[in-house]
Amino acid sequence: MGKTYDSEKEVSNEISEQLKNEIFLFIRNWKKSRAWLMTRRKDSREIMRPVGSFINQDWSVGTITQDLHLKTKHIQNDSITGYLWIEVDNPRYGRLDFPRNIWMQGQAEVLDDENLVNEFFSKRSAATGRGDAHPQDNTYKRMLINTRPQYLRAEGFFKDEPMRAVIIRDFTEPISLSEKTIANLLND
């Protein structure tokens, strides 16, 4: 279709499979990336806000919310969500000097279970050293947004041609790295 289009088209499934671990580690590494959550208002207009996130080995993503936040109501009205992770403080790629980035679209549910919220904090703390940083008082209830991915697009990860997108559509297999290996790779 043309030189510019060809330099930006999707890489092969084989290459996408080879890059899954690197993409997972990028999302898990809160020191090098920042996350934004996209939800939809009642009138279907999207809105994004920065959030803390944690990706599990099964590719599901968790974010803590409160019962009084608009994002909670948005997800209860429309469960289609998206996360955007952007790399910070690292070399850029491509002719437009982009940061590496990942877009994940998925189906979210708001879990109103204190045990699941506490389990989320414990799991995140064990994996990253970041525990419960949310304020606690009796004026709201903490809840867990759990998103199951349906589509992921990563840019800047294919070293030979960083403008080409890595697309992942199959999340049936969990990540192949152990938690110990993940911790070692992220703490190097």
Short mmCIF file of C-alpha atoms in Angstrom, two decimals:
data_model
loop_
_atom_site.label_atom_id
_atom_site.label_comp_id
_atom_site.label_asym_id
_atom_site.label_seq_id
_atom_site.Cartn_x
_atom_site.Cartn_y
_atom_site.Cartn_z
CA MET A 1 0.00 0.00 0.00
CA GLY A 2 2.97 2.29 0.25
CA LYS A 3 6.23 2.76 2.10
CA THR A 4 4.75 4.69 5.05
CA TYR A 5 1.84 2.28 5.49
CA ASP A 6 4.12 -0.74 5.25
CA SER A 7 6.41 0.70 7.94
CA GLU A 8 3.47 1.00 10.36
CA LYS A 9 1.44 -2.16 9.69
CA GLU A 10 0.99 -4.97 12.17
CA VAL A 11 3.86 -7.42 12.72
CA SER A 12 3.29 -11.15 12.25
CA ASN A 13 1.62 -13.29 14.92
CA GLU A 14 4.94 -15.07 15.44
CA ILE A 15 6.69 -11.80 16.32
CA SER A 16 3.78 -10.76 18.55
CA GLU A 17 4.12 -14.05 20.46
CA GLN A 18 7.87 -13.48 20.86
CA LEU A 19 7.26 -10.01 22.34
CA LYS A 20 4.50 -10.96 24.82
CA ASN A 21 6.84 -11.21 27.81
CA GLU A 22 8.47 -7.85 27.06
CA ILE A 23 5.06 -6.19 26.70
CA PHE A 24 3.84 -7.74 29.94
CA LEU A 25 6.96 -6.54 31.79
CA PHE A 26 6.48 -3.02 30.39
CA ILE A 27 2.95 -2.87 31.81
CA ARG A 28 4.03 -4.36 35.15
CA ASN A 29 6.96 -1.91 35.52
CA TRP A 30 5.34 1.05 37.28
CA LYS A 31 8.74 2.79 37.53
CA LYS A 32 9.01 3.19 33.76
CA SER A 33 5.42 3.59 32.58
CA ARG A 34 2.25 5.45 33.52
CA ALA A 35 -1.31 4.26 33.00
CA TRP A 36 -4.51 6.00 31.96
CA LEU A 37 -7.93 4.38 32.15
CA MET A 38 -10.58 5.13 29.53
CA THR A 39 -14.26 4.79 30.41
CA ARG A 40 -17.44 5.96 28.70
CA ARG A 41 -19.98 8.45 29.95
CA LYS A 42 -23.73 7.80 29.61
CA ASP A 43 -23.72 9.64 26.28
CA SER A 44 -20.90 7.30 25.07
CA ARG A 45 -18.19 10.00 25.05
CA GLU A 46 -14.88 8.65 26.31
CA ILE A 47 -12.92 10.12 29.19
CA MET A 48 -9.45 9.18 30.44
CA ARG A 49 -7.72 9.71 33.75
CA PRO A 50 -4.37 8.60 35.19
CA VAL A 51 -4.63 5.52 37.43
CA GLY A 52 -2.48 2.99 39.20
CA SER A 53 -2.74 -0.42 37.61
CA PHE A 54 -1.41 -3.92 38.14
CA ILE A 55 -1.34 -6.64 35.48
CA ASN A 56 -1.74 -10.24 36.57
CA GLN A 57 -0.10 -13.20 34.87
CA ASP A 58 -3.44 -14.06 33.22
CA TRP A 59 -3.35 -10.59 31.53
CA SER A 60 -6.20 -9.20 33.64
CA VAL A 61 -5.60 -5.68 34.93
CA GLY A 62 -6.66 -4.34 38.30
CA THR A 63 -7.23 -0.76 39.43
CA ILE A 64 -8.62 0.43 42.74
CA THR A 65 -11.57 2.80 42.68
CA GLN A 66 -14.12 4.12 45.15
CA ASP A 67 -17.88 3.86 45.07
CA LEU A 68 -18.23 7.63 44.66
CA HIS A 69 -15.89 8.00 41.66
CA LEU A 70 -17.40 8.66 38.25
CA LYS A 71 -15.23 5.95 36.64
CA THR A 72 -16.99 3.41 38.87
CA LYS A 73 -20.42 4.51 37.62
CA HIS A 74 -19.15 4.66 34.02
CA ILE A 75 -18.00 1.02 34.16
CA GLN A 76 -21.23 -0.10 35.80
CA ASN A 77 -23.09 1.53 32.88
CA ASP A 78 -20.70 0.37 30.11
CA SER A 79 -18.14 -2.32 30.83
CA ILE A 80 -15.95 -1.61 27.78
CA THR A 81 -12.77 0.07 29.04
CA GLY A 82 -9.30 0.82 27.81
CA TYR A 83 -5.89 1.32 29.36
CA LEU A 84 -3.09 3.34 27.84
CA TRP A 85 0.42 2.86 29.20
CA ILE A 86 3.09 5.37 28.18
CA GLU A 87 6.82 4.96 28.79
CA VAL A 88 8.47 7.76 30.74
CA ASP A 89 12.10 8.90 30.72
CA ASN A 90 13.39 6.53 28.04
CA PRO A 91 14.60 6.88 24.46
CA ARG A 92 11.91 7.63 21.89
CA TYR A 93 11.27 5.86 18.60
CA GLY A 94 10.17 6.67 15.08
CA ARG A 95 10.19 9.74 12.92
CA LEU A 96 7.84 11.56 15.32
CA ASP A 97 9.84 10.74 18.47
CA PHE A 98 7.08 8.73 20.20
CA PRO A 99 7.37 7.09 23.62
CA ARG A 100 6.75 3.34 23.65
CA ASN A 101 3.08 2.79 24.41
CA ILE A 102 0.44 0.11 24.83
CA TRP A 103 -3.31 0.34 24.34
CA MET A 104 -5.45 -2.44 25.84
CA GLN A 105 -9.20 -2.67 25.37
CA GLY A 106 -11.21 -5.00 27.54
CA GLN A 107 -14.30 -5.90 29.48
CA ALA A 108 -14.28 -4.59 33.05
CA GLU A 109 -16.24 -5.41 36.14
CA VAL A 110 -16.38 -3.52 39.42
CA LEU A 111 -15.87 -5.91 42.32
CA ASP A 112 -17.41 -4.80 45.59
CA ASP A 113 -15.55 -7.25 47.85
CA GLU A 114 -13.17 -6.06 50.56
CA ASN A 115 -11.29 -9.37 50.48
CA LEU A 116 -10.56 -8.95 46.75
CA VAL A 117 -9.40 -5.37 47.33
CA ASN A 118 -7.04 -6.52 50.09
CA GLU A 119 -5.84 -9.44 47.93
CA PHE A 120 -5.09 -6.96 45.13
CA PHE A 121 -2.97 -4.80 47.47
CA SER A 122 -1.12 -7.85 48.83
CA LYS A 123 -0.38 -9.20 45.36
CA ARG A 124 0.76 -5.80 44.07
CA SER A 125 2.90 -5.19 47.15
CA ALA A 126 4.60 -8.59 46.85
CA ALA A 127 5.33 -8.00 43.16
CA THR A 128 6.27 -4.31 43.15
CA GLY A 129 6.77 -3.12 46.71
CA ARG A 130 3.80 -0.75 46.24
CA GLY A 131 1.09 -1.64 48.71
CA ASP A 132 -1.97 0.31 49.73
CA ALA A 133 -1.39 4.00 49.08
CA HIS A 134 -5.07 4.96 48.99
CA PRO A 135 -6.52 7.09 51.77
CA GLN A 136 -8.87 5.27 54.08
CA ASP A 137 -11.88 6.75 55.81
CA ASN A 138 -15.53 5.92 56.32
CA THR A 139 -16.91 8.28 53.67
CA TYR A 140 -16.44 5.87 50.76
CA LYS A 141 -15.98 2.22 49.88
CA ARG A 142 -12.94 0.93 48.00
CA MET A 143 -13.62 -1.37 45.06
CA LEU A 144 -11.57 -3.24 42.47
CA ILE A 145 -11.91 -2.72 38.75
CA ASN A 146 -10.89 -5.97 37.07
CA THR A 147 -10.44 -5.80 33.31
CA ARG A 148 -10.15 -8.83 31.03
CA PRO A 149 -8.35 -7.84 27.84
CA GLN A 150 -9.82 -8.36 24.38
CA TYR A 151 -7.32 -6.43 22.26
CA LEU A 152 -3.82 -5.05 22.82
CA ARG A 153 -1.75 -2.81 20.54
CA ALA A 154 1.89 -2.07 21.45
CA GLU A 155 4.09 0.39 19.58
CA GLY A 156 7.85 0.82 19.79
CA PHE A 157 8.58 -2.81 20.73
CA PHE A 158 9.63 -4.33 17.40
CA LYS A 159 13.29 -3.31 17.32
CA ASP A 160 13.80 -3.63 13.55
CA GLU A 161 10.84 -1.39 12.73
CA PRO A 162 9.55 0.34 15.89
CA MET A 163 6.65 2.07 14.09
CA ARG A 164 5.08 -1.33 13.38
CA ALA A 165 2.38 -2.34 15.84
CA VAL A 166 2.41 -5.52 17.87
CA ILE A 167 -1.19 -6.75 18.15
CA ILE A 168 -2.32 -9.39 20.64
CA ARG A 169 -5.84 -10.75 20.40
CA ASP A 170 -5.51 -14.07 22.24
CA PHE A 171 -5.19 -13.95 26.03
CA THR A 172 -6.11 -17.56 26.77
CA GLU A 173 -2.57 -18.44 27.87
CA PRO A 174 -1.10 -16.77 30.96
CA ILE A 175 2.31 -15.17 30.78
CA SER A 176 5.06 -17.81 30.82
CA LEU A 177 7.29 -16.04 33.37
CA SER A 178 7.17 -16.93 37.06
CA GLU A 179 6.61 -14.18 39.64
CA LYS A 180 10.21 -14.67 40.82
CA THR A 181 11.56 -14.23 37.28
CA ILE A 182 9.36 -11.16 36.75
CA ALA A 183 10.65 -9.62 39.99
CA ASN A 184 14.27 -10.35 39.03
CA LEU A 185 13.84 -8.82 35.56
CA LEU A 186 12.16 -5.69 36.88
CA ASN A 187 14.66 -5.16 39.67
CA ASP A 188 17.80 -5.34 37.53
#
